[in-house]
mmCIF file of N, CA, C and O in Angstrom:
data_model
loop_
_atom_site.group_PDB
_atom_site.id
_atom_site.type_symbol
_atom_site.label_atom_id
_atom_site.label_comp_id
_atom_site.label_asym_id
_atom_site.label_seq_id
_atom_site.Cartn_x
_atom_site.Cartn_y
_atom_site.Cartn_z
ATOM 1 N N GLN A 1 0.823 -1.178 -0.017
ATOM 2 C CA GLN A 1 0.089 -0.048 -0.035
ATOM 3 C C GLN A 1 0.782 1.239 0.145
ATOM 4 O O GLN A 1 0.633 2.122 -0.828
ATOM 5 N N GLN A 2 1.940 1.270 0.918
ATOM 6 C CA GLN A 2 2.653 2.609 1.040
ATOM 7 C C GLN A 2 3.660 2.777 -0.229
ATOM 8 O O GLN A 2 3.646 3.853 -0.770
ATOM 9 N N LEU A 3 3.882 1.654 -0.881
ATOM 10 C CA LEU A 3 4.788 1.854 -2.141
ATOM 11 C C LEU A 3 3.924 2.366 -3.199
ATOM 12 O O LEU A 3 4.207 3.298 -3.947
ATOM 13 N N THR A 4 2.657 1.781 -3.408
ATOM 14 C CA THR A 4 1.791 2.283 -4.442
ATOM 15 C C THR A 4 1.434 3.786 -4.273
ATOM 16 O O THR A 4 1.392 4.564 -5.222
ATOM 17 N N GLU A 5 1.159 4.221 -2.980
ATOM 18 C CA GLU A 5 0.858 5.692 -2.665
ATOM 19 C C GLU A 5 2.216 6.451 -2.977
ATOM 20 O O GLU A 5 1.970 7.568 -3.408
ATOM 21 N N GLN A 6 3.398 5.917 -2.807
ATOM 22 C CA GLN A 6 4.544 6.829 -2.890
ATOM 23 C C GLN A 6 4.783 7.121 -4.474
ATOM 24 O O GLN A 6 5.218 8.157 -4.868
ATOM 25 N N VAL A 7 4.232 6.234 -5.416
ATOM 26 C CA VAL A 7 4.349 6.513 -6.892
ATOM 27 C C VAL A 7 2.984 6.760 -7.390
ATOM 28 O O VAL A 7 2.871 6.824 -8.666
ATOM 29 N N GLY A 8 2.158 7.261 -6.593
ATOM 30 C CA GLY A 8 0.853 8.071 -6.986
ATOM 31 C C GLY A 8 -0.177 6.936 -7.482
ATOM 32 O O GLY A 8 -1.053 7.266 -8.329
ATOM 33 N N SER A 9 -0.178 5.568 -6.988
ATOM 34 C CA SER A 9 -1.123 4.653 -7.460
ATOM 35 C C SER A 9 -1.961 4.388 -6.350
ATOM 36 O O SER A 9 -1.730 4.634 -5.117
ATOM 37 N N VAL A 10 -2.956 3.535 -6.781
ATOM 38 C CA VAL A 10 -3.897 3.335 -5.709
ATOM 39 C C VAL A 10 -4.308 1.685 -5.779
ATOM 40 O O VAL A 10 -4.349 1.071 -7.010
ATOM 41 N N VAL A 11 -4.185 0.839 -4.705
ATOM 42 C CA VAL A 11 -4.545 -0.551 -4.740
ATOM 43 C C VAL A 11 -5.939 -0.622 -4.745
ATOM 44 O O VAL A 11 -6.586 -0.237 -3.913
ATOM 45 N N GLU A 12 -6.527 -1.113 -5.920
ATOM 46 C CA GLU A 12 -8.028 -1.304 -6.105
ATOM 47 C C GLU A 12 -8.367 -2.669 -5.463
ATOM 48 O O GLU A 12 -9.690 -3.014 -5.067
ATOM 49 N N ALA A 13 -7.607 -3.815 -5.486
ATOM 50 C CA ALA A 13 -7.792 -4.993 -4.975
ATOM 51 C C ALA A 13 -6.616 -5.934 -4.607
ATOM 52 O O ALA A 13 -5.655 -5.668 -5.203
ATOM 53 N N GLY A 14 -6.780 -6.569 -3.668
ATOM 54 C CA GLY A 14 -5.678 -7.537 -3.204
ATOM 55 C C GLY A 14 -5.124 -7.112 -1.715
ATOM 56 O O GLY A 14 -5.613 -6.153 -1.187
ATOM 57 N N PRO A 15 -4.313 -7.973 -1.259
ATOM 58 C CA PRO A 15 -3.760 -9.124 -2.021
ATOM 59 C C PRO A 15 -4.816 -10.306 -2.075
ATOM 60 O O PRO A 15 -5.497 -10.513 -0.991
ATOM 61 N N GLU A 16 -4.775 -10.989 -3.139
ATOM 62 C CA GLU A 16 -5.652 -12.191 -3.400
ATOM 63 C C GLU A 16 -4.576 -13.342 -3.447
ATOM 64 O O GLU A 16 -3.555 -13.222 -4.432
ATOM 65 N N GLN A 17 -4.704 -14.489 -2.795
ATOM 66 C CA GLN A 17 -3.851 -15.375 -2.696
ATOM 67 C C GLN A 17 -4.195 -16.232 -4.042
ATOM 68 O O GLN A 17 -5.272 -16.538 -4.430
ATOM 69 N N LEU A 18 -2.953 -16.820 -4.751
ATOM 70 C CA LEU A 18 -3.291 -17.750 -5.898
ATOM 71 C C LEU A 18 -2.034 -18.567 -6.016
ATOM 72 O O LEU A 18 -1.155 -18.666 -5.258
ATOM 73 N N THR A 19 -2.075 -19.506 -6.973
ATOM 74 C CA THR A 19 -0.883 -20.248 -7.421
ATOM 75 C C THR A 19 -0.665 -20.103 -8.799
ATOM 76 O O THR A 19 -1.363 -20.071 -9.521
ATOM 77 N N MET A 20 0.783 -19.860 -8.813
ATOM 78 C CA MET A 20 1.317 -19.630 -10.453
ATOM 79 C C MET A 20 2.520 -20.580 -10.532
ATOM 80 O O MET A 20 3.411 -20.653 -9.784
ATOM 81 N N GLY A 21 2.280 -21.496 -11.355
ATOM 82 C CA GLY A 21 3.335 -22.515 -11.707
ATOM 83 C C GLY A 21 3.646 -23.408 -10.392
ATOM 84 O O GLY A 21 4.706 -23.848 -10.292
ATOM 85 N N GLY A 22 2.629 -23.645 -9.599
ATOM 86 C CA GLY A 22 2.692 -24.425 -8.473
ATOM 87 C C GLY A 22 3.264 -23.786 -7.303
ATOM 88 O O GLY A 22 3.418 -24.224 -6.152
ATOM 89 N N LEU A 23 3.407 -22.499 -7.470
ATOM 90 C CA LEU A 23 4.118 -21.696 -6.307
ATOM 91 C C LEU A 23 3.143 -20.786 -5.665
ATOM 92 O O LEU A 23 2.157 -20.243 -6.428
ATOM 93 N N PRO A 24 3.262 -20.444 -4.381
ATOM 94 C CA PRO A 24 2.165 -19.642 -3.831
ATOM 95 C C PRO A 24 2.539 -18.185 -4.032
ATOM 96 O O PRO A 24 3.650 -17.848 -4.480
ATOM 97 N N GLY A 25 1.338 -17.530 -4.412
ATOM 98 C CA GLY A 25 1.616 -16.151 -4.816
ATOM 99 C C GLY A 25 0.435 -15.096 -4.211
ATOM 100 O O GLY A 25 -0.496 -15.523 -3.705
ATOM 101 N N LEU A 26 0.564 -13.905 -4.702
ATOM 102 C CA LEU A 26 -0.312 -12.861 -4.274
ATOM 103 C C LEU A 26 -0.486 -11.949 -5.671
ATOM 104 O O LEU A 26 0.397 -11.657 -6.303
ATOM 105 N N ARG A 27 -1.871 -11.405 -5.717
ATOM 106 C CA ARG A 27 -2.262 -10.711 -6.878
ATOM 107 C C ARG A 27 -2.755 -9.423 -6.428
ATOM 108 O O ARG A 27 -3.473 -9.483 -5.466
ATOM 109 N N PHE A 28 -2.373 -8.125 -7.072
ATOM 110 C CA PHE A 28 -2.807 -7.037 -6.808
ATOM 111 C C PHE A 28 -3.314 -6.337 -8.029
ATOM 112 O O PHE A 28 -2.912 -6.458 -9.022
ATOM 113 N N ARG A 29 -4.439 -5.481 -7.820
ATOM 114 C CA ARG A 29 -4.840 -4.722 -9.017
ATOM 115 C C ARG A 29 -4.549 -3.264 -8.675
ATOM 116 O O ARG A 29 -4.964 -2.729 -7.503
ATOM 117 N N ILE A 30 -3.858 -2.598 -9.542
ATOM 118 C CA ILE A 30 -3.366 -1.269 -9.181
ATOM 119 C C ILE A 30 -3.982 -0.299 -10.137
ATOM 120 O O ILE A 30 -4.181 -0.618 -11.440
ATOM 121 N N ALA A 31 -4.084 1.047 -9.855
ATOM 122 C CA ALA A 31 -4.669 1.924 -10.808
ATOM 123 C C ALA A 31 -3.610 3.215 -10.648
ATOM 124 O O ALA A 31 -3.389 3.530 -9.629
ATOM 125 N N ASN A 32 -3.445 3.733 -11.782
ATOM 126 C CA ASN A 32 -2.708 5.121 -11.610
ATOM 127 C C ASN A 32 -2.920 5.860 -12.886
ATOM 128 O O ASN A 32 -3.568 5.463 -13.935
ATOM 129 N N THR A 33 -2.469 7.044 -13.060
ATOM 130 C CA THR A 33 -2.593 7.943 -14.145
ATOM 131 C C THR A 33 -1.091 8.253 -14.606
ATOM 132 O O THR A 33 -0.265 8.849 -13.647
ATOM 133 N N VAL A 34 -0.797 8.123 -15.758
ATOM 134 C CA VAL A 34 0.606 8.495 -16.409
ATOM 135 C C VAL A 34 0.343 9.390 -17.490
ATOM 136 O O VAL A 34 -0.449 9.110 -18.610
ATOM 137 N N ASP A 35 0.812 10.588 -17.380
ATOM 138 C CA ASP A 35 0.624 11.685 -18.676
ATOM 139 C C ASP A 35 -0.793 11.808 -18.836
ATOM 140 O O ASP A 35 -1.090 11.995 -20.118
ATOM 141 N N GLY A 36 -1.524 11.793 -17.974
ATOM 142 C CA GLY A 36 -3.059 12.098 -18.371
ATOM 143 C C GLY A 36 -3.651 10.962 -18.658
ATOM 144 O O GLY A 36 -5.159 11.016 -18.902
ATOM 145 N N THR A 37 -3.175 9.767 -18.781
ATOM 146 C CA THR A 37 -3.850 8.477 -19.254
ATOM 147 C C THR A 37 -4.097 7.492 -17.996
ATOM 148 O O THR A 37 -3.115 7.175 -17.390
ATOM 149 N N ALA A 38 -5.181 7.240 -17.785
ATOM 150 C CA ALA A 38 -5.561 6.271 -16.783
ATOM 151 C C ALA A 38 -5.111 4.890 -17.066
ATOM 152 O O ALA A 38 -5.376 4.362 -18.214
ATOM 153 N N ARG A 39 -4.492 4.211 -16.296
ATOM 154 C CA ARG A 39 -3.964 2.884 -16.438
ATOM 155 C C ARG A 39 -4.271 1.875 -15.324
ATOM 156 O O ARG A 39 -4.394 2.248 -14.168
ATOM 157 N N ARG A 40 -4.490 0.614 -15.634
ATOM 158 C CA ARG A 40 -4.707 -0.279 -14.571
ATOM 159 C C ARG A 40 -3.693 -1.390 -14.830
ATOM 160 O O ARG A 40 -3.089 -1.707 -15.914
ATOM 161 N N SER A 41 -3.273 -1.946 -13.578
ATOM 162 C CA SER A 41 -2.207 -2.978 -13.684
ATOM 163 C C SER A 41 -2.609 -4.070 -12.889
ATOM 164 O O SER A 41 -3.193 -3.960 -11.701
ATOM 165 N N THR A 42 -2.131 -5.317 -13.259
ATOM 166 C CA THR A 42 -2.381 -6.591 -12.423
ATOM 167 C C THR A 42 -0.844 -7.039 -12.105
ATOM 168 O O THR A 42 -0.114 -7.146 -12.911
ATOM 169 N N ILE A 43 -0.527 -7.100 -10.895
ATOM 170 C CA ILE A 43 0.694 -7.337 -10.482
ATOM 171 C C ILE A 43 0.702 -8.766 -9.639
ATOM 172 O O ILE A 43 -0.045 -8.836 -8.601
ATOM 173 N N VAL A 44 1.532 -9.822 -10.058
ATOM 174 C CA VAL A 44 1.493 -10.919 -9.234
ATOM 175 C C VAL A 44 2.937 -11.351 -8.763
ATOM 176 O O VAL A 44 3.842 -11.246 -9.563
ATOM 177 N N PHE A 45 3.088 -11.683 -7.527
ATOM 178 C CA PHE A 45 4.255 -12.070 -6.943
ATOM 179 C C PHE A 45 4.068 -13.536 -6.457
ATOM 180 O O PHE A 45 3.112 -13.809 -5.814
ATOM 181 N N ALA A 46 5.191 -14.467 -7.060
ATOM 182 C CA ALA A 46 5.099 -15.898 -6.675
ATOM 183 C C ALA A 46 6.453 -16.153 -5.784
ATOM 184 O O ALA A 46 7.386 -15.403 -6.362
ATOM 185 N N PHE A 47 6.542 -16.929 -5.041
ATOM 186 C CA PHE A 47 7.535 -17.284 -4.253
ATOM 187 C C PHE A 47 7.959 -18.499 -4.337
ATOM 188 O O PHE A 47 7.253 -19.487 -4.061
ATOM 189 N N ASP A 48 9.329 -18.711 -4.371
ATOM 190 C CA ASP A 48 10.181 -20.106 -4.198
ATOM 191 C C ASP A 48 11.362 -19.896 -3.385
ATOM 192 O O ASP A 48 12.326 -19.698 -3.866
ATOM 193 N N GLY A 49 11.103 -20.198 -2.115
ATOM 194 C CA GLY A 49 11.997 -19.928 -1.150
ATOM 195 C C GLY A 49 12.541 -18.397 -1.091
ATOM 196 O O GLY A 49 11.690 -17.669 -0.926
ATOM 197 N N THR A 50 13.577 -18.123 -1.374
ATOM 198 C CA THR A 50 14.171 -16.874 -1.447
ATOM 199 C C THR A 50 14.141 -16.009 -2.771
ATOM 200 O O THR A 50 14.586 -14.989 -3.047
ATOM 201 N N THR A 51 13.605 -16.786 -3.785
ATOM 202 C CA THR A 51 13.336 -16.391 -5.128
ATOM 203 C C THR A 51 11.883 -15.761 -5.373
ATOM 204 O O THR A 51 10.972 -16.526 -4.949
ATOM 205 N N GLN A 52 12.049 -14.547 -5.764
ATOM 206 C CA GLN A 52 10.666 -14.143 -6.104
ATOM 207 C C GLN A 52 10.437 -13.831 -7.621
ATOM 208 O O GLN A 52 11.238 -13.327 -8.299
ATOM 209 N N TYR A 53 9.080 -14.228 -8.142
ATOM 210 C CA TYR A 53 8.846 -13.985 -9.476
ATOM 211 C C TYR A 53 7.764 -13.097 -9.457
ATOM 212 O O TYR A 53 6.860 -12.899 -8.846
ATOM 213 N N VAL A 54 7.919 -12.063 -10.437
ATOM 214 C CA VAL A 54 6.954 -11.013 -10.587
ATOM 215 C C VAL A 54 6.343 -11.010 -12.192
ATOM 216 O O VAL A 54 7.105 -10.948 -13.153
ATOM 217 N N VAL A 55 5.154 -10.872 -12.325
ATOM 218 C CA VAL A 55 4.437 -10.785 -13.557
ATOM 219 C C VAL A 55 3.634 -9.422 -13.443
ATOM 220 O O VAL A 55 2.768 -9.361 -12.494
ATOM 221 N N ALA A 56 3.732 -8.527 -14.318
ATOM 222 C CA ALA A 56 3.133 -7.019 -14.335
ATOM 223 C C ALA A 56 2.467 -7.010 -15.678
ATOM 224 O O ALA A 56 3.099 -7.013 -16.505
ATOM 225 N N CYS A 57 1.100 -6.805 -15.615
ATOM 226 C CA CYS A 57 0.447 -6.531 -16.828
ATOM 227 C C CYS A 57 -0.257 -5.170 -16.681
ATOM 228 O O CYS A 57 -1.026 -4.973 -15.717
ATOM 229 N N GLN A 58 0.041 -4.379 -17.823
ATOM 230 C CA GLN A 58 -0.513 -2.883 -17.526
ATOM 231 C C GLN A 58 -1.376 -2.642 -18.828
ATOM 232 O O GLN A 58 -1.037 -3.025 -19.961
ATOM 233 N N HIS A 59 -2.446 -1.947 -18.558
ATOM 234 C CA HIS A 59 -3.318 -1.657 -19.784
ATOM 235 C C HIS A 59 -4.052 -0.401 -19.673
ATOM 236 O O HIS A 59 -4.248 0.083 -18.466
ATOM 237 N N THR A 60 -4.522 0.399 -20.619
ATOM 238 C CA THR A 60 -5.438 1.507 -20.675
ATOM 239 C C THR A 60 -6.795 0.806 -20.783
ATOM 240 O O THR A 60 -6.946 -0.424 -20.866
ATOM 241 N N SER A 61 -7.949 1.549 -20.722
ATOM 242 C CA SER A 61 -9.200 1.026 -20.855
ATOM 243 C C SER A 61 -9.502 0.307 -22.182
ATOM 244 O O SER A 61 -10.194 -0.528 -22.295
ATOM 245 N N GLU A 62 -8.811 0.955 -23.264
ATOM 246 C CA GLU A 62 -9.032 0.382 -24.590
ATOM 247 C C GLU A 62 -8.460 -1.011 -24.644
ATOM 248 O O GLU A 62 -8.853 -1.948 -25.517
ATOM 249 N N GLY A 63 -7.382 -1.148 -23.903
ATOM 250 C CA GLY A 63 -6.685 -2.543 -24.093
ATOM 251 C C GLY A 63 -6.977 -3.606 -23.136
ATOM 252 O O GLY A 63 -6.454 -4.734 -23.063
ATOM 253 N N LEU A 64 -8.133 -3.201 -22.270
ATOM 254 C CA LEU A 64 -8.385 -4.307 -21.104
ATOM 255 C C LEU A 64 -8.515 -5.630 -21.608
ATOM 256 O O LEU A 64 -7.652 -6.599 -21.212
ATOM 257 N N ALA A 65 -9.556 -6.012 -22.611
ATOM 258 C CA ALA A 65 -9.663 -7.470 -22.978
ATOM 259 C C ALA A 65 -8.440 -8.140 -23.492
ATOM 260 O O ALA A 65 -8.163 -9.149 -23.000
ATOM 261 N N GLU A 66 -7.568 -7.507 -24.395
ATOM 262 C CA GLU A 66 -6.677 -8.078 -24.934
ATOM 263 C C GLU A 66 -5.431 -8.456 -23.818
ATOM 264 O O GLU A 66 -5.004 -9.509 -23.891
ATOM 265 N N ILE A 67 -5.008 -7.273 -23.316
ATOM 266 C CA ILE A 67 -4.154 -7.708 -22.221
ATOM 267 C C ILE A 67 -4.476 -8.396 -21.078
ATOM 268 O O ILE A 67 -3.714 -9.371 -20.659
ATOM 269 N N GLN A 68 -5.654 -8.590 -20.728
ATOM 270 C CA GLN A 68 -6.257 -9.388 -19.592
ATOM 271 C C GLN A 68 -6.089 -10.803 -20.091
ATOM 272 O O GLN A 68 -5.630 -11.697 -19.262
ATOM 273 N N ARG A 69 -6.432 -11.182 -21.280
ATOM 274 C CA ARG A 69 -6.311 -12.492 -21.812
ATOM 275 C C ARG A 69 -4.952 -12.929 -21.905
ATOM 276 O O ARG A 69 -4.590 -14.296 -21.490
ATOM 277 N N GLY A 70 -3.979 -12.132 -22.401
ATOM 278 C CA GLY A 70 -2.470 -12.396 -22.345
ATOM 279 C C GLY A 70 -2.085 -12.587 -20.982
ATOM 280 O O GLY A 70 -1.377 -13.647 -20.525
ATOM 281 N N CYS A 71 -2.487 -11.770 -20.116
ATOM 282 C CA CYS A 71 -1.852 -11.862 -18.609
ATOM 283 C C CYS A 71 -2.405 -13.152 -18.027
ATOM 284 O O CYS A 71 -1.695 -14.082 -17.334
ATOM 285 N N ASP A 72 -3.593 -13.511 -18.117
ATOM 286 C CA ASP A 72 -4.194 -14.716 -17.735
ATOM 287 C C ASP A 72 -3.622 -16.060 -18.210
ATOM 288 O O ASP A 72 -3.238 -17.000 -17.521
ATOM 289 N N GLN A 73 -3.170 -15.881 -19.597
ATOM 290 C CA GLN A 73 -2.483 -17.102 -20.227
ATOM 291 C C GLN A 73 -1.144 -17.206 -19.538
ATOM 292 O O GLN A 73 -0.591 -18.297 -19.308
ATOM 293 N N ILE A 74 -0.365 -16.135 -19.309
ATOM 294 C CA ILE A 74 0.851 -16.215 -18.714
ATOM 295 C C ILE A 74 0.852 -16.905 -17.291
ATOM 296 O O ILE A 74 1.564 -17.672 -16.884
ATOM 297 N N LEU A 75 -0.142 -16.268 -16.534
ATOM 298 C CA LEU A 75 -0.396 -16.810 -15.240
ATOM 299 C C LEU A 75 -0.700 -18.411 -15.148
ATOM 300 O O LEU A 75 -0.206 -19.195 -14.279
ATOM 301 N N ARG A 76 -1.563 -18.827 -16.185
ATOM 302 C CA ARG A 76 -1.984 -20.055 -16.286
ATOM 303 C C ARG A 76 -0.664 -21.162 -16.722
ATOM 304 O O ARG A 76 -0.859 -22.226 -16.341
ATOM 305 N N THR A 77 -0.012 -20.668 -17.428
ATOM 306 C CA THR A 77 1.011 -21.569 -18.358
ATOM 307 C C THR A 77 2.395 -21.396 -17.649
ATOM 308 O O THR A 77 3.320 -22.112 -18.293
ATOM 309 N N PHE A 78 2.538 -20.434 -16.717
ATOM 310 C CA PHE A 78 4.058 -20.168 -16.065
ATOM 311 C C PHE A 78 4.527 -21.706 -15.621
ATOM 312 O O PHE A 78 3.668 -22.314 -14.972
ATOM 313 N N THR A 79 5.615 -22.010 -15.822
ATOM 314 C CA THR A 79 6.358 -23.111 -15.411
ATOM 315 C C THR A 79 7.639 -22.960 -14.953
ATOM 316 O O THR A 79 8.280 -21.877 -15.401
ATOM 317 N N MET A 80 8.278 -23.770 -13.907
ATOM 318 C CA MET A 80 9.675 -23.512 -13.455
ATOM 319 C C MET A 80 10.490 -24.631 -14.490
ATOM 320 O O MET A 80 10.082 -25.779 -14.414
ATOM 321 N N ASN A 81 11.583 -24.193 -14.814
ATOM 322 C CA ASN A 81 12.410 -25.033 -15.439
ATOM 323 C C ASN A 81 13.722 -25.475 -14.529
ATOM 324 O O ASN A 81 14.328 -24.371 -13.967
ATOM 325 N N PRO A 82 13.884 -26.650 -14.311
ATOM 326 C CA PRO A 82 14.828 -27.083 -13.439
ATOM 327 C C PRO A 82 16.375 -26.579 -13.958
ATOM 328 O O PRO A 82 16.590 -26.325 -14.987
#
C-alpha cells in the first residue's frame, strides 16, 4: 500500500492468494494515471524460497480485454524449468 501511494497509484484489489506454476503467490490490482492517461495493472508475486517471480500486466481502458487475456495465459502457463 505504501509503495503504491509513493508512486501515485492506488491498490484497487488485493492481496488475493493464488498459485502460479505451483508456487504460492499474491495478486494485486493497481490503478494510476501516467501523462493524463488512466492505467490499470495486475501485479502477481510468486515465491520459491528466497526467489521472487513477478508478472506485471498494464493496460489502458481500450486494451483491457486483450491484455487481460494475455496476462491470464501467462499466469496459467507459467512453469519452472529445473
